[in-house]
CSV table of N, CA and C in Angstrom, one decimal:
chain,number,residue,atom,x,y,z
S,29,MET,N,1.0,-1.2,0.1
S,29,MET,CA,0.0,0.0,-0.1
S,29,MET,C,0.9,1.3,-0.1
S,30,GLU,N,1.9,1.3,0.7
S,30,GLU,CA,2.9,2.3,0.9
S,30,GLU,C,3.5,2.7,-0.5
S,31,SER,N,3.7,1.7,-1.2
S,31,SER,CA,4.6,1.9,-2.7
S,31,SER,C,3.4,2.6,-3.6
S,32,ILE,N,2.3,2.3,-3.7
S,32,ILE,CA,1.2,3.0,-4.3
S,32,ILE,C,1.0,4.4,-3.9
S,33,ALA,N,1.1,4.5,-2.7
S,33,ALA,CA,1.0,6.0,-2.4
S,33,ALA,C,2.3,6.8,-2.8
S,34,ILE,N,3.5,6.2,-3.0
S,34,ILE,CA,4.6,6.9,-3.4
S,34,ILE,C,4.5,7.1,-4.9
S,35,ILE,N,4.0,6.1,-5.4
S,35,ILE,CA,3.8,6.2,-6.9
S,35,ILE,C,2.8,7.3,-7.3
S,36,ARG,N,1.9,7.4,-6.7
S,36,ARG,CA,0.7,8.5,-6.9
S,36,ARG,C,1.4,9.8,-6.6
S,37,ARG,N,2.2,10.0,-5.6
S,37,ARG,CA,2.8,11.1,-5.2
S,37,ARG,C,3.9,11.6,-6.2
S,38,LEU,N,4.4,10.7,-7.0
S,38,LEU,CA,5.4,11.1,-8.0
S,38,LEU,C,4.6,11.3,-9.1
S,39,GLN,N,3.6,11.0,-9.5
S,39,GLN,CA,3.0,11.2,-10.9
S,39,GLN,C,2.3,12.8,-10.9
S,40,PRO,N,2.5,13.4,-11.9
S,40,PRO,CA,2.0,14.6,-12.2
S,40,PRO,C,0.5,14.6,-12.1
S,41,PRO,N,-0.2,15.8,-11.6
S,41,PRO,CA,-1.6,15.7,-11.4
S,41,PRO,C,-2.3,15.5,-12.9
S,42,GLU,N,-3.4,15.0,-13.0
S,42,GLU,CA,-4.0,14.6,-14.2
S,42,GLU,C,-4.5,15.9,-14.9
S,43,TYR,N,-4.6,16.9,-14.2
S,43,TYR,CA,-5.0,18.3,-15.1
S,43,TYR,C,-3.7,19.0,-15.7
S,44,ALA,N,-2.4,18.5,-15.4
S,44,ALA,CA,-1.4,19.1,-15.9
S,44,ALA,C,-1.4,19.1,-17.4
S,45,LEU,N,-1.8,17.8,-18.1
S,45,LEU,CA,-1.7,17.8,-19.5
S,45,LEU,C,-2.6,18.8,-20.1
S,46,ASP,N,-3.8,18.9,-19.6
S,46,ASP,CA,-4.6,20.0,-19.9
S,46,ASP,C,-4.1,21.3,-19.9
S,47,ILE,N,-3.4,21.6,-18.9
S,47,ILE,CA,-2.9,22.8,-18.8
S,47,ILE,C,-1.9,23.2,-20.0
S,48,LEU,N,-1.1,22.1,-20.2
S,48,LEU,CA,0.0,22.3,-21.1
S,48,LEU,C,-0.9,22.4,-22.4
S,49,LEU,N,-1.7,21.6,-22.7
S,49,LEU,CA,-2.5,21.9,-24.2
S,49,LEU,C,-3.1,23.2,-24.2
S,50,ILE,N,-3.7,23.8,-23.1
S,50,ILE,CA,-4.2,25.0,-23.3
S,50,ILE,C,-3.1,26.1,-23.5
S,51,LEU,N,-1.9,26.0,-22.9
S,51,LEU,CA,-0.9,26.9,-22.9
S,51,LEU,C,0.0,27.0,-24.2
S,52,ARG,N,-0.2,25.8,-24.8
S,52,ARG,CA,0.8,25.5,-25.9
S,52,ARG,C,0.4,26.7,-27.1
S,53,PRO,N,-0.9,26.8,-27.5
S,53,PRO,CA,-1.0,27.9,-28.5
S,53,PRO,C,-0.8,29.3,-28.2
S,54,LEU,N,-0.9,29.6,-26.9
S,54,LEU,CA,-0.5,31.0,-26.2
S,54,LEU,C,1.1,31.0,-26.4
S,55,ILE,N,1.8,30.0,-26.0
S,55,ILE,CA,3.3,30.0,-26.0
S,55,ILE,C,3.9,30.2,-27.7
S,56,ILE,N,3.2,29.3,-28.6
S,56,ILE,CA,3.4,29.5,-30.0
S,56,ILE,C,3.0,30.9,-30.5
S,57,PHE,N,1.9,31.6,-30.1
S,57,PHE,CA,1.6,32.9,-30.5
S,57,PHE,C,2.7,33.7,-30.1
S,58,ILE,N,3.0,33.8,-28.7
S,58,ILE,CA,3.9,34.6,-28.3
S,58,ILE,C,5.3,34.7,-29.0
S,59,PHE,N,5.8,33.4,-29.2
S,59,PHE,CA,6.9,33.1,-30.2
S,59,PHE,C,6.8,33.9,-31.4
S,60,LEU,N,5.6,33.5,-32.2
S,60,LEU,CA,5.6,34.0,-33.8
S,60,LEU,C,5.3,35.6,-33.5
S,61,TYR,N,4.7,36.2,-32.7
S,61,TYR,CA,4.4,37.6,-32.4
S,61,TYR,C,5.8,38.2,-32.4
S,62,GLY,N,6.8,37.7,-31.5
S,62,GLY,CA,8.1,38.0,-31.4
S,62,GLY,C,9.0,38.0,-32.5
S,63,ALA,N,9.0,36.9,-33.3
S,63,ALA,CA,9.6,36.8,-34.4
S,63,ALA,C,9.2,37.8,-35.5
S,64,ALA,N,7.9,38.2,-35.5
S,64,ALA,CA,7.2,39.0,-36.5
S,64,ALA,C,7.9,40.5,-36.1
S,65,GLY,N,7.8,40.7,-35.0
S,65,GLY,CA,8.3,42.1,-34.3
S,65,GLY,C,9.7,42.3,-34.8
S,66,LEU,N,10.4,41.1,-34.7
S,66,LEU,CA,12.1,41.2,-35.1
S,66,LEU,C,12.3,41.6,-36.4
S,67,MET,N,11.3,41.1,-37.2
S,67,MET,CA,11.4,40.9,-38.6
S,67,MET,C,11.0,42.4,-39.1
S,68,ALA,N,9.9,42.9,-38.5
S,68,ALA,CA,9.5,44.2,-38.7
S,68,ALA,C,10.6,45.3,-38.4
S,69,ASP,N,11.2,45.1,-37.3
S,69,ASP,CA,12.3,45.8,-36.9
S,69,ASP,C,13.2,46.0,-37.7
S,70,GLN,N,13.8,44.7,-38.3
S,70,GLN,CA,15.0,44.7,-39.5
S,70,GLN,C,14.6,45.3,-40.6
S,71,ALA,N,13.2,45.3,-41.0
S,71,ALA,CA,12.7,45.9,-42.3
S,71,ALA,C,13.0,47.4,-42.1
S,72,THR,N,12.4,47.8,-40.7
S,72,THR,CA,12.2,49.4,-40.7
S,72,THR,C,14.0,49.7,-40.8
S,73,ILE,N,14.7,49.0,-40.1
S,73,ILE,CA,16.2,49.5,-40.1
S,73,ILE,C,16.7,49.7,-41.6
S,74,GLU,N,16.3,48.6,-42.4
S,74,GLU,CA,16.8,48.5,-43.7
S,74,GLU,C,16.1,49.8,-44.5
S,75,LEU,N,15.1,50.1,-44.2
S,75,LEU,CA,14.2,51.2,-45.1
S,75,LEU,C,15.0,52.3,-44.8
S,76,GLN,N,15.2,52.7,-43.3
S,76,GLN,CA,16.1,53.8,-43.1
S,76,GLN,C,17.5,53.9,-43.6
S,77,ILE,N,18.0,52.9,-43.8
S,77,ILE,CA,19.4,52.9,-44.3
S,77,ILE,C,19.1,53.4,-45.8
S,78,LEU,N,18.2,52.6,-46.5
S,78,LEU,CA,17.9,53.0,-48.0
S,78,LEU,C,17.5,54.6,-48.1
S,79,GLU,N,16.7,55.0,-47.3
S,79,GLU,CA,16.3,56.2,-47.3
S,79,GLU,C,17.3,57.3,-47.1
S,80,SER,N,18.4,56.9,-46.0
S,80,SER,CA,19.5,58.0,-46.0
S,80,SER,C,20.4,57.9,-47.1
S,81,LEU,N,20.4,56.6,-47.7
S,81,LEU,CA,21.5,56.8,-48.9
S,81,LEU,C,20.8,57.5,-50.3
S,82,ALA,N,19.3,57.3,-50.2
S,82,ALA,CA,18.7,58.0,-51.3
S,82,ALA,C,18.9,59.4,-51.0
S,83,VAL,N,18.7,60.0,-49.9
S,83,VAL,CA,19.0,61.5,-49.3
S,83,VAL,C,20.3,61.9,-49.8
S,84,SER,N,21.3,61.1,-49.4
S,84,SER,CA,22.6,61.7,-49.5
S,84,SER,C,23.1,61.4,-51.1
S,85,GLY,N,22.4,60.7,-51.7
S,85,GLY,CA,22.8,60.4,-53.4
S,85,GLY,C,23.9,59.3,-53.4
S,86,GLU,N,24.1,58.7,-52.4
S,86,GLU,CA,25.1,57.7,-52.6
S,86,GLU,C,24.4,56.3,-53.2
S,87,HIS,N,25.0,55.4,-53.8
S,87,HIS,CA,24.4,54.1,-54.5
S,87,HIS,C,25.0,53.0,-53.6
S,88,ILE,N,24.2,51.9,-53.4
S,88,ILE,CA,24.5,50.9,-52.8
S,88,ILE,C,25.5,50.1,-53.7
């Protein structure tokens, strides 16, 4: 009987998988949102470089 109690204590709660399944889309959304933000920042920087080159008359 004591070993069954120890095994039950070591197992995660039954709702742990449900919580992970609920959180998974949120984690993916946060990751993709962050990646999209970084890409937008990079595009903005490149656009600023091109604009400054156009104003100064330099060519790439």
